[in-house]
PDB file of C-alpha atoms in Angstrom:
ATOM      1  CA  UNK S   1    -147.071  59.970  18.451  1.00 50.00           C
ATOM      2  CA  UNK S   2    -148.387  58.270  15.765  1.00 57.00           C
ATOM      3  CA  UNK S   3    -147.614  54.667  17.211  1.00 83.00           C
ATOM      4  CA  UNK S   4    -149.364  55.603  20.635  1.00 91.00           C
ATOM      5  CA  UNK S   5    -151.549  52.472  21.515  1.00 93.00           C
ATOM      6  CA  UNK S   6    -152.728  53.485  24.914  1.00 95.00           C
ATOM      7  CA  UNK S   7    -155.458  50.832  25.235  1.00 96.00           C
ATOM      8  CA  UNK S   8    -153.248  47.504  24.477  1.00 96.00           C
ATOM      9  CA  UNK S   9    -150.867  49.201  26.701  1.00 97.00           C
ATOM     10  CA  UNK S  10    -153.534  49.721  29.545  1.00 97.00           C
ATOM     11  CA  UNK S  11    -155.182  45.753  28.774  1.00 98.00           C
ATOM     12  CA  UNK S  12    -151.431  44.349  28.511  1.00 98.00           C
ATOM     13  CA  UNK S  13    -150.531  46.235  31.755  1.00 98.00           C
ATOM     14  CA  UNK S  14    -153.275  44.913  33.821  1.00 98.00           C
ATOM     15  CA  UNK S  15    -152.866  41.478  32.489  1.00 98.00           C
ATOM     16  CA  UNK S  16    -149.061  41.753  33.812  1.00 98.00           C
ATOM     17  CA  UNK S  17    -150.792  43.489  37.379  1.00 98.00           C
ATOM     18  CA  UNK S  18    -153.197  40.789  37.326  1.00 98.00           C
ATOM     19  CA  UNK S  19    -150.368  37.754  37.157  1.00 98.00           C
ATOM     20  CA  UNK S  20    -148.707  39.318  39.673  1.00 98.00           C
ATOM     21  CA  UNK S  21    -151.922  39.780  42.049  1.00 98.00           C
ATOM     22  CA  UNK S  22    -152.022  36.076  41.480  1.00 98.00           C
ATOM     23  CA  UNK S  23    -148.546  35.084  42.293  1.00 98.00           C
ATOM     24  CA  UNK S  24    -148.710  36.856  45.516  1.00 98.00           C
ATOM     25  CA  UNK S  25    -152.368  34.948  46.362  1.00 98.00           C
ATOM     26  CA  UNK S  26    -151.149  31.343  45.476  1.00 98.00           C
ATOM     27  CA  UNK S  27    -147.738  31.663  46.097  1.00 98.00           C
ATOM     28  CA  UNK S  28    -146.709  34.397  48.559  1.00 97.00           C
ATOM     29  CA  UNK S  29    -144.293  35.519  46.245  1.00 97.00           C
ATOM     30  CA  UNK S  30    -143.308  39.114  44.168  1.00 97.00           C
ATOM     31  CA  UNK S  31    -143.832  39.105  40.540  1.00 97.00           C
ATOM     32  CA  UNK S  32    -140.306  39.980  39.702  1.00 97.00           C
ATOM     33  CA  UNK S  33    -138.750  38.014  36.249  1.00 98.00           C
ATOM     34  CA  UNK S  34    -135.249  39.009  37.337  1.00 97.00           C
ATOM     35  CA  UNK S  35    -135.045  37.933  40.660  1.00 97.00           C
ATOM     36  CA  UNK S  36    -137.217  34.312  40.158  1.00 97.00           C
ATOM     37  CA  UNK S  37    -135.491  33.668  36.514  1.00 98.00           C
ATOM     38  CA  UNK S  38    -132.237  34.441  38.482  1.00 97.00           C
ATOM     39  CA  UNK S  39    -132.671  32.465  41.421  1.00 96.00           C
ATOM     40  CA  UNK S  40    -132.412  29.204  38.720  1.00 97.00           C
ATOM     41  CA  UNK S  41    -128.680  30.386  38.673  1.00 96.00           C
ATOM     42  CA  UNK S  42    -127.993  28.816  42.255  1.00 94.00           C
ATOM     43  CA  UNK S  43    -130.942  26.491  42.599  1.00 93.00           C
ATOM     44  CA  UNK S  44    -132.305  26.219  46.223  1.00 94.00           C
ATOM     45  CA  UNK S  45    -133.932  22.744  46.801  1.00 92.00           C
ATOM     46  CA  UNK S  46    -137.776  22.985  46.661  1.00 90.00           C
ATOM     47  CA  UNK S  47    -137.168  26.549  45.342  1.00 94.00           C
ATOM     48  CA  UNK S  48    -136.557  26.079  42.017  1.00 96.00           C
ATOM     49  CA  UNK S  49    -139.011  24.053  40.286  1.00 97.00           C
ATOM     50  CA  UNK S  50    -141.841  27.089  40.414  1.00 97.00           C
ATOM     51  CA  UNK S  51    -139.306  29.251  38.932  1.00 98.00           C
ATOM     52  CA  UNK S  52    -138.700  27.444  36.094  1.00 98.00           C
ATOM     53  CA  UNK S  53    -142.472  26.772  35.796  1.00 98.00           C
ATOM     54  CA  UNK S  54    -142.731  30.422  35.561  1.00 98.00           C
ATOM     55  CA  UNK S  55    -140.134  30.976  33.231  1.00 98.00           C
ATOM     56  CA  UNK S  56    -141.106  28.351  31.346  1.00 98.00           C
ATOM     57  CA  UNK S  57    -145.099  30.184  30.892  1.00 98.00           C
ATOM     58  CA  UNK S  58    -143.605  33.161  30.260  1.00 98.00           C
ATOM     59  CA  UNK S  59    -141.473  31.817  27.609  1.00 98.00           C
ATOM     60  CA  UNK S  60    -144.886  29.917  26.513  1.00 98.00           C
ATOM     61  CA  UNK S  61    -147.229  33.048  26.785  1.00 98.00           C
ATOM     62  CA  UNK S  62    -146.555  34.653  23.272  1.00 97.00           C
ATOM     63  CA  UNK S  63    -147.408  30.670  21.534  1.00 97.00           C
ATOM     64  CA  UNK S  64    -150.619  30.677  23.428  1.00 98.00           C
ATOM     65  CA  UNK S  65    -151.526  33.993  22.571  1.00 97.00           C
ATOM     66  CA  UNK S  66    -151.455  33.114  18.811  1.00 97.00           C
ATOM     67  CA  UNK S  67    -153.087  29.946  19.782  1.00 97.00           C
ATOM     68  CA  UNK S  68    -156.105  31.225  21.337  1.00 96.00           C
ATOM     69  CA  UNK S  69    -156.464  33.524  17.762  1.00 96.00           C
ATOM     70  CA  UNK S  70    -154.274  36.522  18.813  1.00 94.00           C
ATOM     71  CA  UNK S  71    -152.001  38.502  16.585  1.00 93.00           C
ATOM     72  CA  UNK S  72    -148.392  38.728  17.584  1.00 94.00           C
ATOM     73  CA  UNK S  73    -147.026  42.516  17.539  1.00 92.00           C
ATOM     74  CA  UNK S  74    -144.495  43.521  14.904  1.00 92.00           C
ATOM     75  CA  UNK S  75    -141.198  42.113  16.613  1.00 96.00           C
ATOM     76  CA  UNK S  76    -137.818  44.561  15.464  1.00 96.00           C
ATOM     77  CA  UNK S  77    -134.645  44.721  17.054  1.00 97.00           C
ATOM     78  CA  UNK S  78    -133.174  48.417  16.245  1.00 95.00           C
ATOM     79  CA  UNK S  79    -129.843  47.366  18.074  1.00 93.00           C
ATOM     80  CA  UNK S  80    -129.080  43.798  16.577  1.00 92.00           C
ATOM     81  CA  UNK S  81    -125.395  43.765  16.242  1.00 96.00           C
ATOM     82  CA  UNK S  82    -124.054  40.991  18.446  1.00 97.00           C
ATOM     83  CA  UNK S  83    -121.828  43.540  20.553  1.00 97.00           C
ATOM     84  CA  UNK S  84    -125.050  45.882  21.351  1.00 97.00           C
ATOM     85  CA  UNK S  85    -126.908  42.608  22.253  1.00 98.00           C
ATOM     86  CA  UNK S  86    -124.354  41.522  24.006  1.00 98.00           C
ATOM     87  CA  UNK S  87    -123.154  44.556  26.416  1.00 98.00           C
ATOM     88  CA  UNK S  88    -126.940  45.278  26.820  1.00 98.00           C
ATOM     89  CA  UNK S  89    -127.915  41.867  27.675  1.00 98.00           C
ATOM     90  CA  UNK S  90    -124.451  41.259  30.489  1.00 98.00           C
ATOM     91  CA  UNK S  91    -125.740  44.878  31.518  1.00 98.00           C
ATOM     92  CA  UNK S  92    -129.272  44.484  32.205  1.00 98.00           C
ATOM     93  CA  UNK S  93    -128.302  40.590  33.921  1.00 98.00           C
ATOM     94  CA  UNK S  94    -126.072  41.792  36.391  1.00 98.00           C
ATOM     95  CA  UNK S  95    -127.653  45.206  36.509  1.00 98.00           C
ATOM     96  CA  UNK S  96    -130.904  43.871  37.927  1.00 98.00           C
ATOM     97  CA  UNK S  97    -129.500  41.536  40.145  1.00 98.00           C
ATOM     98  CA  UNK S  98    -127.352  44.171  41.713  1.00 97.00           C
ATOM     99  CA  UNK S  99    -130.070  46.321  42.060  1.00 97.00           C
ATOM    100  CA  UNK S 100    -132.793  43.746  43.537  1.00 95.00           C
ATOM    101  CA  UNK S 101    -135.368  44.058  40.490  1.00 96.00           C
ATOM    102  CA  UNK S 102    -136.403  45.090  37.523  1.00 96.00           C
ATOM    103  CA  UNK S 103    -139.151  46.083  35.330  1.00 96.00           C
ATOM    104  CA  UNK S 104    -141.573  43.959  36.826  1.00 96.00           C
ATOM    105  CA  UNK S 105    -139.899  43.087  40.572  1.00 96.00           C
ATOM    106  CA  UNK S 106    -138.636  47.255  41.370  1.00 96.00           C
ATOM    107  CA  UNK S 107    -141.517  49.126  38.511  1.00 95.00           C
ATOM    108  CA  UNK S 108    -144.919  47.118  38.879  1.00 95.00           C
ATOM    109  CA  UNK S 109    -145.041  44.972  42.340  1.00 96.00           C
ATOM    110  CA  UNK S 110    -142.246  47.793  44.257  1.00 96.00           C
ATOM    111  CA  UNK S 111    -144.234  50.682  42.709  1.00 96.00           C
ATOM    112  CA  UNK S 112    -147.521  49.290  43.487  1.00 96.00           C
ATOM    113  CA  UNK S 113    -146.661  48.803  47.213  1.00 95.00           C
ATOM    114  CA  UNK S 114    -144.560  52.140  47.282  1.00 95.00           C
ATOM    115  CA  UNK S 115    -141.896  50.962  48.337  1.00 96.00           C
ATOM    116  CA  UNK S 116    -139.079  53.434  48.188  1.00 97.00           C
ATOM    117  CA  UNK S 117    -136.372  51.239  47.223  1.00 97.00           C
ATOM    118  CA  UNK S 118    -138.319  49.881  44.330  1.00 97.00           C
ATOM    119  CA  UNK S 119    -139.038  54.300  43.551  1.00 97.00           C
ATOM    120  CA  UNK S 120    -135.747  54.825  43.355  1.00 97.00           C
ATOM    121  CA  UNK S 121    -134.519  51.793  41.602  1.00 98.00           C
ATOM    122  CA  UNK S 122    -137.331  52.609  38.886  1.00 98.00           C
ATOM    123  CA  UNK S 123    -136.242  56.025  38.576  1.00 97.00           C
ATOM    124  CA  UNK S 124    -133.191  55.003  38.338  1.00 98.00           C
ATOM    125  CA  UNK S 125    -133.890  52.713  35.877  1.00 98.00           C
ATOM    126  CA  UNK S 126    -135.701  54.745  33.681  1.00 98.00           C
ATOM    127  CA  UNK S 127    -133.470  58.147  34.187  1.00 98.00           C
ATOM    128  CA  UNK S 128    -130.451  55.730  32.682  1.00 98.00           C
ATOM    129  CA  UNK S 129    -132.846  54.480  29.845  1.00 98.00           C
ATOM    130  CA  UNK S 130    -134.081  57.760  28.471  1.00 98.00           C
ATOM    131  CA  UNK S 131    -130.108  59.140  29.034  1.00 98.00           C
ATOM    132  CA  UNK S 132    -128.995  56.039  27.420  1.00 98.00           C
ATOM    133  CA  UNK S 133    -131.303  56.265  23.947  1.00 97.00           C
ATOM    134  CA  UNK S 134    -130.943  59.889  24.140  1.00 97.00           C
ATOM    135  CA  UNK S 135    -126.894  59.276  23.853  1.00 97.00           C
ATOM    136  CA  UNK S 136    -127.124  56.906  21.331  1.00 96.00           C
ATOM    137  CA  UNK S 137    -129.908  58.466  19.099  1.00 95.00           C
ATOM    138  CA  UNK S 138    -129.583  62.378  19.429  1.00 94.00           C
ATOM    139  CA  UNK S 139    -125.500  62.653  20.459  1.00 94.00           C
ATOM    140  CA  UNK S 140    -124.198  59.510  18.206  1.00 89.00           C
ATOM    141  CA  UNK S 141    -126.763  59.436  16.218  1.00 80.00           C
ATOM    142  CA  UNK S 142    -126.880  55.900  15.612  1.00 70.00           C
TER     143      UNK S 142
ATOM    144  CA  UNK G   1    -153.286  22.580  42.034  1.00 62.00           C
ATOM    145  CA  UNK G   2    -149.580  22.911  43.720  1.00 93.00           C
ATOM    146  CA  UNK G   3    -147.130  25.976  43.444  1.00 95.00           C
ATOM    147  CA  UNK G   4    -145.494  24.837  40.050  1.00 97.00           C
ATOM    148  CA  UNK G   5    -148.988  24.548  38.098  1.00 97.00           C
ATOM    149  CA  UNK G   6    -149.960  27.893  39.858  1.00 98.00           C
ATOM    150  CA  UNK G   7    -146.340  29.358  38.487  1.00 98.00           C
ATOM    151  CA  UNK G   8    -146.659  28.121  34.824  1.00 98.00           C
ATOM    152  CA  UNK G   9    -150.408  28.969  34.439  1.00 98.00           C
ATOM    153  CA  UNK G  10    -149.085  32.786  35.520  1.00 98.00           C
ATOM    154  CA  UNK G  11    -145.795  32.878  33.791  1.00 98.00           C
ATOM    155  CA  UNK G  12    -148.205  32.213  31.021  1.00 98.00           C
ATOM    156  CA  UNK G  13    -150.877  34.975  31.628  1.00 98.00           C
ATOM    157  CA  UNK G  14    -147.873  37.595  31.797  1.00 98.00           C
ATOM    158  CA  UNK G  15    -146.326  36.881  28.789  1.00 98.00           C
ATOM    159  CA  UNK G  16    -149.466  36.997  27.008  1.00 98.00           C
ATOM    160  CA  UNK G  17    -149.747  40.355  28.898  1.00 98.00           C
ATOM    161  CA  UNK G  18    -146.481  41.178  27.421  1.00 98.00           C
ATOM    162  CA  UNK G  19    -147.754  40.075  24.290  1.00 98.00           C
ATOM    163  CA  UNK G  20    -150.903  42.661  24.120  1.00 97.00           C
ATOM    164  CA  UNK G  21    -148.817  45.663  25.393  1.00 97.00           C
ATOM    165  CA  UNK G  22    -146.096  45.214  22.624  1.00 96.00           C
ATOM    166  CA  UNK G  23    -143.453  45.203  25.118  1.00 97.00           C
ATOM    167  CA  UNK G  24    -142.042  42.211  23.577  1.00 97.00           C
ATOM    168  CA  UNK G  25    -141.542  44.468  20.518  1.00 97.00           C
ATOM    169  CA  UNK G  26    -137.903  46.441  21.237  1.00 98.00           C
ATOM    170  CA  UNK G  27    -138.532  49.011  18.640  1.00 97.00           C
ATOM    171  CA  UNK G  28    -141.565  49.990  20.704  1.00 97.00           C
ATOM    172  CA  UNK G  29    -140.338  49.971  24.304  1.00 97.00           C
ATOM    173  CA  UNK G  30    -137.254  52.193  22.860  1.00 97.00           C
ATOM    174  CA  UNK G  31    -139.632  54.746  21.115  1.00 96.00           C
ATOM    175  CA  UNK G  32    -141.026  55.229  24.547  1.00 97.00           C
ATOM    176  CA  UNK G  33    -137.485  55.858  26.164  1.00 98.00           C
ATOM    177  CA  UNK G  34    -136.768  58.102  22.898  1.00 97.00           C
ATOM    178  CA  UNK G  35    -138.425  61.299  24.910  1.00 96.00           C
ATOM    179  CA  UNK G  36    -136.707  64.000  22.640  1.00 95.00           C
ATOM    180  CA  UNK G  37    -137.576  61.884  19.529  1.00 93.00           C
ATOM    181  CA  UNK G  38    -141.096  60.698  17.739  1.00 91.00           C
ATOM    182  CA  UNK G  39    -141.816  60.256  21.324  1.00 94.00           C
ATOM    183  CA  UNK G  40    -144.465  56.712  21.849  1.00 96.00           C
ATOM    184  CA  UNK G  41    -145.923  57.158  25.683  1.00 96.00           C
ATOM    185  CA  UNK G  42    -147.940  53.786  25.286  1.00 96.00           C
ATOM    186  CA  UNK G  43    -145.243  52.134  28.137  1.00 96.00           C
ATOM    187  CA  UNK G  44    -146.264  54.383  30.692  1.00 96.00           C
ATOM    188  CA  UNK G  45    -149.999  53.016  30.199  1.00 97.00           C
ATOM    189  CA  UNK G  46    -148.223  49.224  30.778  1.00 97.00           C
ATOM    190  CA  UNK G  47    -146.497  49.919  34.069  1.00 96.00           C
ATOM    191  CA  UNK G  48    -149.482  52.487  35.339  1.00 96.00           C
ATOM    192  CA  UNK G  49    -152.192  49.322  34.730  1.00 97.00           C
ATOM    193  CA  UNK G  50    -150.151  47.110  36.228  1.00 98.00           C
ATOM    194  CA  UNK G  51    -148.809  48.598  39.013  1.00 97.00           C
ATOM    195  CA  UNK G  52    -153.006  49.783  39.249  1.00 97.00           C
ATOM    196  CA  UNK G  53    -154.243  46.549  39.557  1.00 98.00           C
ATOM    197  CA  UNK G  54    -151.364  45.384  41.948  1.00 98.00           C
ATOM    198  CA  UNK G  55    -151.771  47.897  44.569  1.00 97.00           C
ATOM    199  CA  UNK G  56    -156.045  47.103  44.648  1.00 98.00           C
ATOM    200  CA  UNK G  57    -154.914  43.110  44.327  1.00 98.00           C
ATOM    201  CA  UNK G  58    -152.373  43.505  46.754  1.00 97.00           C
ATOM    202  CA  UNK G  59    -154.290  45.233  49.362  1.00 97.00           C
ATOM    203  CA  UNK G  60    -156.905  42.400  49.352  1.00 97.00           C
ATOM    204  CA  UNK G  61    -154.692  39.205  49.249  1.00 98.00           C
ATOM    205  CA  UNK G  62    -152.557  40.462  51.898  1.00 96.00           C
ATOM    206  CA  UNK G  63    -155.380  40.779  53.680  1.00 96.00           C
ATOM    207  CA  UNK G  64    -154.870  36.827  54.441  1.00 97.00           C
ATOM    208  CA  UNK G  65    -153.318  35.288  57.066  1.00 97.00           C
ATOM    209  CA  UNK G  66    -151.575  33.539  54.519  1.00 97.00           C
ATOM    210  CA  UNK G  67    -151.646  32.383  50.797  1.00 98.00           C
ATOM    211  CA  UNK G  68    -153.217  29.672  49.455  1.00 97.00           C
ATOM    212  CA  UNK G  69    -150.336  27.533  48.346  1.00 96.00           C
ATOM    213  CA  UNK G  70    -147.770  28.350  50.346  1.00 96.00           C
ATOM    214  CA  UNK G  71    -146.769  29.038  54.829  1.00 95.00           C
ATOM    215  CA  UNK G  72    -146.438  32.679  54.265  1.00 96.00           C
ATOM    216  CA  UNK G  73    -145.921  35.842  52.229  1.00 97.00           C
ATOM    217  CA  UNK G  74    -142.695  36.869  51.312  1.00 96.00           C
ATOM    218  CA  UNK G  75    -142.633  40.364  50.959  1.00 94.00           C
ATOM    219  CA  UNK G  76    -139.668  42.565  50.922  1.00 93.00           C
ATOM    220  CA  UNK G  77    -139.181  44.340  53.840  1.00 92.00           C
ATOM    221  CA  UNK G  78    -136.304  46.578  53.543  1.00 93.00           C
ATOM    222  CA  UNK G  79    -136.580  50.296  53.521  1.00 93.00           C
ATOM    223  CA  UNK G  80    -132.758  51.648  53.440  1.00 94.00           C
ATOM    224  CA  UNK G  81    -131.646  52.946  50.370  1.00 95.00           C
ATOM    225  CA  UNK G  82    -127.536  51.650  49.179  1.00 95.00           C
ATOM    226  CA  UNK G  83    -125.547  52.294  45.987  1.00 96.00           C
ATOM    227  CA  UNK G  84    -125.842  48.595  44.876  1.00 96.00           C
ATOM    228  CA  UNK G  85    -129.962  49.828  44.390  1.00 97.00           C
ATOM    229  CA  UNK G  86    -129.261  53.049  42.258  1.00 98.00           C
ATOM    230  CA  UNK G  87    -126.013  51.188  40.707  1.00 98.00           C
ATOM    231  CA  UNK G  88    -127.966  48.287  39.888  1.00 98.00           C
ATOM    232  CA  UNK G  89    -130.716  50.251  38.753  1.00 98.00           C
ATOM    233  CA  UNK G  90    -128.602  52.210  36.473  1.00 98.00           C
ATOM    234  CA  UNK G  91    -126.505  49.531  34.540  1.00 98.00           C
ATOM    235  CA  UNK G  92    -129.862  47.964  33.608  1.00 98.00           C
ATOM    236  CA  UNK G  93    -131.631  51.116  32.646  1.00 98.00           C
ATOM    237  CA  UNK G  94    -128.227  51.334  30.294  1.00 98.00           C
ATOM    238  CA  UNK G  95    -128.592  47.766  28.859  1.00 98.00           C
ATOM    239  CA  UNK G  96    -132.825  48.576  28.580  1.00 98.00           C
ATOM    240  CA  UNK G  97    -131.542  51.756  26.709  1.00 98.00           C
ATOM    241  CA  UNK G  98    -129.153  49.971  24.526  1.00 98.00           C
ATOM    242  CA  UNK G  99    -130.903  47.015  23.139  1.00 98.00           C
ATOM    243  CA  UNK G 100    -134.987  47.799  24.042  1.00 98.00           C
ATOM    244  CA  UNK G 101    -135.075  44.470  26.298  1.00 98.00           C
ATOM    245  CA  UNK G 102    -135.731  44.382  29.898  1.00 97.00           C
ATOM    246  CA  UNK G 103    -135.732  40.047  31.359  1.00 98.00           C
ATOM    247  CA  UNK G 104    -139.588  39.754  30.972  1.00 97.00           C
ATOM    248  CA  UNK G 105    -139.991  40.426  27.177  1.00 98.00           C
ATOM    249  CA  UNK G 106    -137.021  38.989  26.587  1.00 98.00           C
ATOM    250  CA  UNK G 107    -137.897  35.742  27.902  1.00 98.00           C
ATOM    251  CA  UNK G 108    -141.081  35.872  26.139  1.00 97.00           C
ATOM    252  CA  UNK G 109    -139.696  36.347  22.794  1.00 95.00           C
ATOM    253  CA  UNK G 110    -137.363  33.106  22.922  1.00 94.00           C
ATOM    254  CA  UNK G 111    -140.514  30.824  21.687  1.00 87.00           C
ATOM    255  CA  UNK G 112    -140.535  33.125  18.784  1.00 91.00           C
ATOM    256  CA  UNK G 113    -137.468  31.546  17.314  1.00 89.00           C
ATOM    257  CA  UNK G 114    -135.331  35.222  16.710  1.00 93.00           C
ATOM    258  CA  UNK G 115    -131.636  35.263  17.451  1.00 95.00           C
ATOM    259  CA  UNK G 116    -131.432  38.625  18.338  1.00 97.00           C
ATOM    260  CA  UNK G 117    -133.502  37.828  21.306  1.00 97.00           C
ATOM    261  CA  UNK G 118    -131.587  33.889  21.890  1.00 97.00           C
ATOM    262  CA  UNK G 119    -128.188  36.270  22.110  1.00 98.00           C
ATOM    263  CA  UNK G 120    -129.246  38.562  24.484  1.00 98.00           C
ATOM    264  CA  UNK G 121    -130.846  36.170  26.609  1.00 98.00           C
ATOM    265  CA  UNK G 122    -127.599  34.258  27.029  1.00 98.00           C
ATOM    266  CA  UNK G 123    -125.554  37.422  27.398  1.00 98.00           C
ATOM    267  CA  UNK G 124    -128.819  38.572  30.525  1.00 98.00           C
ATOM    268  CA  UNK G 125    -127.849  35.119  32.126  1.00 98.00           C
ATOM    269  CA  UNK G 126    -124.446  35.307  31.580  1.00 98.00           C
ATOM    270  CA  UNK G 127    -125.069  38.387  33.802  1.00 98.00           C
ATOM    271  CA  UNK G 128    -127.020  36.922  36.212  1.00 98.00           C
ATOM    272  CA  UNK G 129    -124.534  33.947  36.736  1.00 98.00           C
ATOM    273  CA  UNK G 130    -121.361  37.290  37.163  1.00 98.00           C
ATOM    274  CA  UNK G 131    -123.736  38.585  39.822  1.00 97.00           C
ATOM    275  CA  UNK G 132    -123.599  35.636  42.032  1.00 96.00           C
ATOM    276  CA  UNK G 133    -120.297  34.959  41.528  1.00 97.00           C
ATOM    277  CA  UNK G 134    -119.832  38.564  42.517  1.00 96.00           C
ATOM    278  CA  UNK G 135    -122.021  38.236  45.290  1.00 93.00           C
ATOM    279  CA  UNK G 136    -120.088  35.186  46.788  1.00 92.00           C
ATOM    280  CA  UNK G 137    -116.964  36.692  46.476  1.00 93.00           C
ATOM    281  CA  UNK G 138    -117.803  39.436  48.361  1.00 90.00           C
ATOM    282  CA  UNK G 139    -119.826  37.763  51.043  1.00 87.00           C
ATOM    283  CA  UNK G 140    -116.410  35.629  51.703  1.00 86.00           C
ATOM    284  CA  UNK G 141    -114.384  38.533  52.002  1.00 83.00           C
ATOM    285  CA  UNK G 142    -116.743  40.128  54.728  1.00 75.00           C
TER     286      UNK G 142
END
């Protein structure tokens, strides 16, 4: 446990809580990246443009971060063949569409509200993610 | 200030919340779905503050008749649990498991100029675009 980091985790955390406190208060709307950055995949007239505003800030968030003095994380990609970011990336795509959310959407707004969809879907979530890197780590070995 | 300044501003505060919690890091987020390995807990602190300060946030802004920018909340309502949920659910926790990405973080590392990140972001829409072709397919044959 040597890389445990508890407070950034708790300050990054309540940063993400925080945005999405403010999304509902402005906007009405759920803090969820998968369902608003895949809503831009059918655009809805008057719909989109604050979904790619938010996509857009998110995409920005990291640059102004550094330029407000922050340090950027170490950034490494233990899977980085393009097959393994491939199947991951068609998987978690359709995956969280199918399954109405995702990290954010089903694990932070859902949880917060406790919803039971959004329980299940984040046990579900994270049940396949611990099976998933235990299979590939501990069984494969990879 | 309208709904697409209100979007960017936040897209921007959770990426830099991202940014602080190290999710954008893949090595990290997979350390903490590694349980039988050097097991990192730090992601649990990430959805716990968030999901924290979204359940006292939400409480209060729903509070309001309505938001500020916008006619009404949108919420979801649903309740019933279906196999597209724990389906869903499960092909992204596989794809999380796989590459260490889930669509927040890996939105937020696109400004930082890594392919590993470009590829999987193209493979996640890619995914996104299969679902609603999926989706209308199916909605014609009902």
């Amino acid at each position: 446990m040597e890389n445990f980091t508890p407070i950034s985790a708790l300050i990054g955390g309540m940063l993400i809580g925080l945005s999405a406190v403010l999304l509902m208060l402005l906007n009405g709307r759920v803090a969820g990246v998968s369902g608003i950055a895949g809503g831009l995949i059918v655009p809805v007239a008057g719909d989109w443009p604050w979904r790619l505003a938010f996509v857009l800030g998110l995409i920005a968030g990291p640059l102004v971060y550094i330029a407000l003095g922050g340090q950027l994380p170490d950034i490494q990609f233990p899977v980085a063949t393009p097959l393994g970011l491939i199947s991951a990336g068609l998987l978690v795509g359709f995956g969280t569409r199918l399954g109405g959310g995702c990290t954010s959407g089903h694990g932070v707004c859902g949880v917060s509200r406790l919803s039971v969809r959004s329980l299940v879907a984040t046990g579900a979530f994270m049940f396949a993610g611990f099976a998933t890197v235990y299979i590939i780590r501990h069984l494969m070995g990879a | 200030m309208n709904k697409i300044i209100s979007a960017f501003v936040i897209g921007i505060i959770f990426g830099i919340g991202l940014t602080i919690a190290q999710m954008v890091n893949p090595a990290k987020v997979l350390s903490f779905l590694d349980l039988a390995g050097n097991w990192d807990p730090s992601l649990a602190f990430v959805m716990g503050g968030g999901a924290g300060v979204a359940a006292i946030g939400y409480r209060l802004v729903l509070r309001r008749p309505r938001p500020i920018l916008a006619d009404a909340f949108q919420v979801p309502t649903r309740t019933d649990l279906d196999a597209r949920l724990i389906i869903g659910g499960g092909l992204f926790g596989i794809g999380w498991g796989i590459a260490g990405l889930c669509p927040g973080p890996a939105l937020a590392v696109l400004a930082l100029g890594r392919s590993e990140a470009m590829i999987f972001v193209l493979a996640m829409v890619t995914g996104f675009a299969l679902f609603a072709l999926y989706d209308r397919v199916r909605m014609k044959s009902q």
